[in-house]
Coordinates of C-alpha atoms and ligand atoms in Angstrom, one line a residue:
X1 CA -95.5 83.2 163.7
X2 CA -93.5 86.4 163.4
X3 CA -90.4 86.4 165.5
X4 CA -91.0 90.0 166.2
X5 CA -93.9 91.1 168.3
X6 CA -96.7 92.6 166.3
X7 CA -96.6 96.0 168.0
X8 CA -92.9 96.5 167.9
X9 CA -92.7 99.2 165.3
X10 CA -95.3 101.4 167.0
X11 CA -93.8 101.0 170.5
X12 CA -91.3 103.1 172.3
X13 CA -88.3 100.8 172.9
X14 CA -85.1 101.5 174.9
X15 CA -82.2 101.4 172.6
X16 CA -79.3 102.5 174.8
X17 CA -78.6 104.0 178.2
X18 CA -77.6 107.6 178.2
X19 CA -74.2 106.8 179.6
X20 CA -73.5 104.5 176.6
X21 CA -73.8 107.3 174.1
X22 CA -70.8 109.6 174.3
X23 CA -68.6 111.3 171.6
X24 CA -69.0 108.6 169.0
X25 CA -71.9 107.3 166.9
X26 CA -73.4 104.1 168.3
X27 CA -74.7 101.4 166.0
X28 CA -77.8 99.5 167.3
X29 CA -80.6 97.5 165.8
X30 CA -84.3 97.0 166.6
X31 CA -86.6 94.6 164.7
X32 CA -83.9 94.0 162.1
X33 CA -83.5 97.8 161.3
X34 CA -80.0 99.1 161.8
X35 CA -80.0 102.4 163.6
X36 CA -77.3 104.9 164.4
X37 CA -77.5 107.2 167.4
X38 CA -75.4 110.2 168.0
X39 CA -75.3 113.5 169.9
X40 CA -76.0 116.5 167.8
X41 CA -75.8 120.2 168.7
X42 CA -75.9 120.7 172.4
X43 CA -75.8 117.0 173.1
X44 CA -79.3 116.3 171.9
X45 CA -79.7 112.7 170.9
X46 CA -80.4 111.9 167.2
X47 CA -81.5 108.5 165.7
X48 CA -81.2 107.9 162.0
X49 CA -81.5 104.8 159.9
X50 CA -78.0 103.4 159.8
X51 CA -77.8 103.8 156.0
X52 CA -76.3 106.7 154.2
X53 CA -78.9 107.9 151.7
X54 CA -76.1 108.4 149.2
X55 CA -74.7 104.9 148.6
X56 CA -76.0 103.1 151.7
X57 CA -72.8 103.1 153.6
X58 CA -73.3 102.5 157.3
X59 CA -73.5 105.9 158.9
X60 CA -72.3 104.5 162.2
X61 CA -68.9 104.1 160.6
X62 CA -68.7 107.9 160.3
X63 CA -67.4 110.6 162.6
X64 CA -69.0 113.5 164.5
X65 CA -68.1 117.0 163.2
X66 CA -69.7 120.0 165.0
X67 CA -72.8 118.2 166.0
X68 CA -73.3 116.5 162.6
X69 CA -72.5 113.0 161.5
X70 CA -70.1 112.7 158.6
X71 CA -70.4 109.5 156.4
X72 CA -67.0 108.0 155.9
X73 CA -67.5 107.0 152.3
X74 CA -67.8 110.4 150.5
X75 CA -68.1 112.7 153.5
X76 CA -71.8 113.8 153.3
X77 CA -72.8 115.3 156.6
X78 CA -76.2 115.0 158.3
X79 CA -77.6 117.0 161.2
X80 CA -79.7 115.6 164.1
X81 CA -82.9 116.1 162.0
X82 CA -81.4 114.0 159.2
X83 CA -80.9 116.9 156.9
X84 CA -77.9 116.7 154.6
X85 CA -75.8 119.8 155.3
X86 CA -72.8 119.1 153.1
X87 CA -71.9 117.0 150.1
X88 CA -68.2 117.7 149.6
X89 CA -66.9 118.5 146.1
X90 CA -70.1 120.0 144.8
X91 CA -69.3 123.7 145.3
X92 CA -71.4 126.3 147.1
X93 CA -74.6 126.2 145.1
X94 CA -75.3 122.5 145.6
X95 CA -79.0 121.9 146.5
X96 CA -79.0 119.3 149.3
X97 CA -82.7 119.5 150.4
X98 CA -83.8 116.2 149.1
X99 CA -80.7 114.2 150.3
X100 CA -81.7 113.7 153.9
X101 CA -81.3 110.5 155.9
X102 CA -84.4 108.9 157.4
X103 CA -84.9 109.7 161.1
X104 CA -86.7 107.9 163.9
X105 CA -88.6 109.3 166.8
X106 CA -86.2 109.5 169.7
X107 CA -86.4 110.6 173.3
X108 CA -83.9 110.6 176.1
X109 CA -85.5 110.4 179.6
X110 CA -84.5 109.2 183.1
X111 CA -81.1 108.0 181.9
X112 CA -82.2 106.0 178.9
X113 CA -82.7 106.6 175.2
X114 CA -85.9 105.3 173.5
X115 CA -86.9 105.1 169.9
X116 CA -89.9 104.4 167.9
X117 CA -89.5 102.8 164.4
X118 CA -92.7 104.0 162.8
X119 CA -93.3 107.7 162.7
X120 CA -96.6 108.8 161.1
X121 CA -97.3 112.2 159.7
X122 CA -98.1 115.0 162.2
X123 CA -96.4 116.2 165.3
X124 CA -93.7 114.0 166.8
X125 CA -95.0 111.3 169.1
X126 CA -94.7 111.8 172.8
X127 CA -92.8 109.2 174.8
X128 CA -94.9 106.8 176.8
X129 CA -93.3 104.8 179.6
X130 CA -94.6 102.1 181.9
X131 CA -95.9 103.3 185.3
X132 CA -93.2 104.1 188.0
X133 CA -90.3 104.3 185.5
X134 CA -88.6 107.7 186.3
X135 CA -91.2 108.5 189.0
X136 CA -89.7 111.2 191.2
X137 CA -90.8 109.7 194.5
X138 CA -88.7 106.6 193.9
X139 CA -85.0 105.8 193.3
X140 CA -84.2 104.2 190.0
X141 CA -81.2 102.7 188.2
X142 CA -80.8 101.1 184.9
X143 CA -79.1 97.8 184.1
X144 CA -78.3 96.4 180.6
X145 CA -76.1 93.8 179.0
X146 CA -74.8 93.0 175.6
X147 CA -77.4 91.2 173.5
X148 CA -78.5 87.7 174.3
X149 CA -79.1 85.0 171.8
X150 CA -82.7 83.8 171.5
X151 CA -86.2 85.0 170.9
X152 CA -87.6 87.9 172.9
X153 CA -90.8 85.9 173.4
X154 CA -89.0 83.1 175.3
X155 CA -87.3 85.7 177.4
X156 CA -90.7 87.3 178.3
X157 CA -92.0 83.8 179.1
X158 CA -89.0 83.1 181.3
X159 CA -89.4 86.3 183.4
X160 CA -93.2 85.7 183.8
X161 CA -92.6 82.0 184.8
X162 CA -92.0 81.4 188.5
X163 CA -91.6 77.7 188.1
X164 CA -88.1 77.8 186.8
X165 CA -86.8 79.7 189.8
X166 CA -86.8 76.5 191.9
X167 CA -84.4 75.0 189.4
X168 CA -82.4 77.6 187.5
X169 CA -82.1 79.9 190.5
X170 CA -82.1 77.1 193.1
X171 CA -81.0 78.6 196.4
X172 CA -80.9 82.2 195.1
X173 CA -84.6 83.0 194.7
X174 CA -86.4 79.8 195.7
X175 CA -85.2 76.3 196.7
X176 CA -86.1 73.1 194.9
X177 CA -86.3 71.0 198.0
X178 CA -88.6 73.2 200.1
X179 CA -91.5 74.3 198.1
X180 CA -94.2 76.4 199.7
X181 CA -97.8 77.1 198.8
X182 CA -98.6 80.2 196.8
X183 CA -101.9 81.5 195.5
X184 CA -101.7 82.5 191.9
X185 CA -104.3 84.7 190.3
X186 CA -104.3 85.9 186.7
X187 CA -106.2 89.0 185.6
X188 CA -106.6 89.6 181.9
X189 CA -107.4 92.9 180.2
X190 CA -107.8 93.3 176.5
X191 CA -104.3 94.7 176.1
X192 CA -102.3 93.0 178.9
X193 CA -102.4 90.8 181.9
X194 CA -101.0 90.5 185.4
X195 CA -100.3 87.5 187.6
X196 CA -100.4 88.0 191.3
X197 CA -98.7 85.7 193.8
X198 CA -99.8 85.8 197.4
X199 CA -97.9 83.9 200.0
X200 CA -97.6 83.9 203.8
X201 CA -93.8 83.5 204.0
X202 CA -91.2 85.1 201.8
X203 CA -89.3 83.0 199.3
X204 CA -86.6 80.8 200.8
X205 CA -83.7 81.7 198.6
X206 CA -81.0 83.8 200.3
X207 CA -81.3 86.7 197.9
X208 CA -85.0 86.9 198.5
X209 CA -84.5 86.9 202.2
X210 CA -81.8 89.5 202.1
X211 CA -83.5 92.0 199.8
X212 CA -87.1 91.7 200.6
X213 CA -87.9 91.3 204.2
X214 CA -91.6 90.7 204.7
X215 CA -93.0 90.0 201.3
X216 CA -96.7 89.4 201.0
X217 CA -97.4 89.7 197.4
X218 CA -95.7 89.9 194.1
X219 CA -97.3 90.8 190.8
X220 CA -95.9 90.3 187.3
X221 CA -97.4 92.2 184.4
X222 CA -97.0 91.8 180.7
X223 CA -97.2 95.2 178.9
X224 CA -97.2 94.3 175.2
X225 CA -95.2 94.2 173.1
X226 CA -91.8 94.0 174.9
X227 CA -92.2 94.9 178.6
X228 CA -92.5 93.1 181.8
X229 CA -93.0 94.8 185.2
X230 CA -92.6 93.0 188.5
X231 CA -93.7 94.5 191.8
X232 CA -93.0 93.2 195.2
X233 CA -95.0 94.3 198.1
X234 CA -94.7 94.0 201.9
X235 CA -97.1 95.1 204.6
X236 CA -96.2 98.7 204.1
X237 CA -96.6 98.7 200.3
X238 CA -94.1 98.5 197.4
X239 CA -90.6 97.4 198.3
X240 CA -89.2 96.8 194.8
X241 CA -90.2 97.2 191.2
X242 CA -88.4 95.8 188.2
X243 CA -89.3 96.9 184.7
X244 CA -87.7 94.8 182.0
X245 CA -87.7 95.5 178.3
X246 CA -86.7 92.8 175.9
X247 CA -85.9 94.5 172.6
X248 CA -85.5 92.2 169.6
X249 CA -82.5 93.3 167.6
X250 CA -82.8 90.5 165.0
X251 CA -84.9 87.3 164.9
X252 CA -82.3 85.6 167.0
X253 CA -81.0 88.2 169.4
X254 CA -82.5 90.6 171.8
X255 CA -81.1 93.3 174.2
X256 CA -82.5 93.4 177.7
X257 CA -82.9 96.7 179.7
X258 CA -84.0 96.7 183.3
X259 CA -85.1 99.7 185.4
X260 CA -85.0 99.0 189.1
X261 CA -87.2 101.1 191.3
X262 CA -87.4 101.4 195.1
X263 CA -89.3 103.8 197.3
X264 CA -87.0 106.7 198.4
X265 CA -85.8 107.0 201.9
X266 CA -85.3 103.5 203.4
X267 CA -81.6 103.3 202.5
X268 CA -79.3 105.4 200.3
X269 CA -79.8 104.9 196.5
X270 CA -76.2 103.6 196.0
X271 CA -76.6 101.0 198.7
X272 CA -79.9 99.7 197.3
X273 CA -78.3 99.7 193.9
X274 CA -75.3 97.5 195.1
X275 CA -77.6 95.1 196.9
X276 CA -79.9 94.7 193.9
X277 CA -77.0 94.3 191.5
X278 CA -75.5 91.6 193.7
X279 CA -78.7 89.7 193.0
X280 CA -79.3 90.7 189.4
X281 CA -75.8 89.7 188.2
X282 CA -75.9 86.0 189.1
X283 CA -79.7 85.6 188.4
X284 CA -79.5 87.2 185.0
X285 CA -76.5 85.1 184.1
X286 CA -78.3 82.0 185.0
X287 CA -81.2 83.1 182.8
X288 CA -78.9 84.0 179.9
X289 CA -77.3 80.6 180.0
X290 CA -80.7 78.8 180.2
X291 CA -82.2 80.8 177.4
X292 CA -79.1 80.3 175.3
X293 CA -79.4 76.5 175.7
X294 CA -83.1 76.6 174.9
X295 CA -82.5 78.6 171.8
X296 CA -79.7 76.3 170.6
X297 CA -82.1 73.3 170.9
X298 CA -84.9 75.1 169.2
X299 CA -82.5 76.0 166.3
X300 CA -81.2 72.5 166.0
X301 CA -84.7 71.2 165.6
X302 CA -85.6 73.9 163.1
X303 CA -88.2 75.7 165.3
X304 CA -90.0 75.5 168.6
X305 CA -92.4 72.7 169.4
X306 CA -93.7 73.2 172.9
X307 CA -96.1 71.1 175.0
X308 CA -97.7 73.1 177.8
X309 CA -98.3 71.6 181.2
X310 CA -100.8 72.4 184.0
X311 CA -98.6 75.2 185.4
X312 CA -98.1 77.0 182.0
X313 CA -101.0 79.5 182.5
X314 CA -99.2 82.5 181.0
X315 CA -98.1 81.0 177.7
X316 CA -101.3 81.4 175.8
X317 CA -102.2 84.9 176.8
X318 CA -98.6 86.0 176.4
X319 CA -98.3 84.5 172.9
X320 CA -101.6 86.0 171.8
X321 CA -100.8 89.5 172.9
X322 CA -97.3 89.2 171.4
X323 CA -98.9 88.4 168.1
X324 CA -101.1 91.4 168.3
X325 CA -104.3 89.7 169.4
X326 CA -106.5 91.0 172.2
X327 CA -107.7 89.1 175.3
X328 CA -111.1 88.5 176.8
X329 CA -111.1 90.4 180.1
X330 CA -111.5 88.2 183.2
X331 CA -109.9 86.5 186.2
X332 CA -108.4 83.0 186.4
X333 CA -107.8 81.8 189.9
X334 CA -106.7 81.8 192.6
X335 CA -104.9 78.6 192.1
X336 CA -102.7 77.1 194.8
X337 CA -99.3 76.3 193.3
X338 CA -96.1 75.1 195.0
X339 CA -93.0 77.2 194.5
Ligands
FES1 S1 -72.2 106.7 150.9 FE1 -72.3 108.1 152.4 S2 -71.4 109.8 151.5 FE2 -71.4 108.4 149.9
FE2_2 FE1 -85.1 83.5 185.8

């Protein structure tokens, strides 16, 4: 099985937050491809393969000069469209037209920078984002961390899996000694699925109680290839939405980006941000440590060998979609589970 999701190269993937790209080039990687980001003329973001077309020096080692990126090996300069605008030492008449660097489709929107690895012929592709991300009727903020070790697939399974919350996040989200009945319903579409959790009482962990109030329903969606979206709903509708992107950098490392969305008006955006971050920081650290241990074990044994139990209902549809297969539309459930 490929360690990268089948649709990765044709998907828009976040690569950096806007605030992370300033006056220096930024080296990143997606699906094993080194990429350099920089701000060209007027601050417009540019994404090039991080490989100078001259002698394949890393362009991210270079410097910015008047909105162009100058390679530090021989000083060739490239503009935001990848065109070579100077090859020092050649004199005025040098023809540079065929010396350009390879560009990627790039878009900066709502505080994040997205790229698409595969650019076909024709007009530049339009950015597509999951529902609610950047929606003007809601407050949003982004969260990201340095890359985590492991497979993006395991991170996606982790975030779709509620059963680890009683253990890894014991006391924060749910509690292991006081499980409660929840109705779980899976709905499959050809190109994605969602899992709804209906419950009469909110989760018993203190973070859940603090942040959510009266929760009635939560829904976790997998939007292939790299995106999870969780929505929490109370009697008056959406209370919180988390969109998480797990971007594989290499076969053994991924970078997570989260966009947190709340309806406008109930509390100031900065206060909601602080409250949510107080929850995200410890919970994400617990997941990072767990996924790191899982990956170390998988690596020590030369690869994964999983046995799925009666609660592992998302594993098969998740893995199939990740590998580029399609699902049979349908509904599975409701099942009563104990969380
Ligand atoms: S390798 Fe970049 S200018 Fe020569
Ligand atoms: Fe978790």
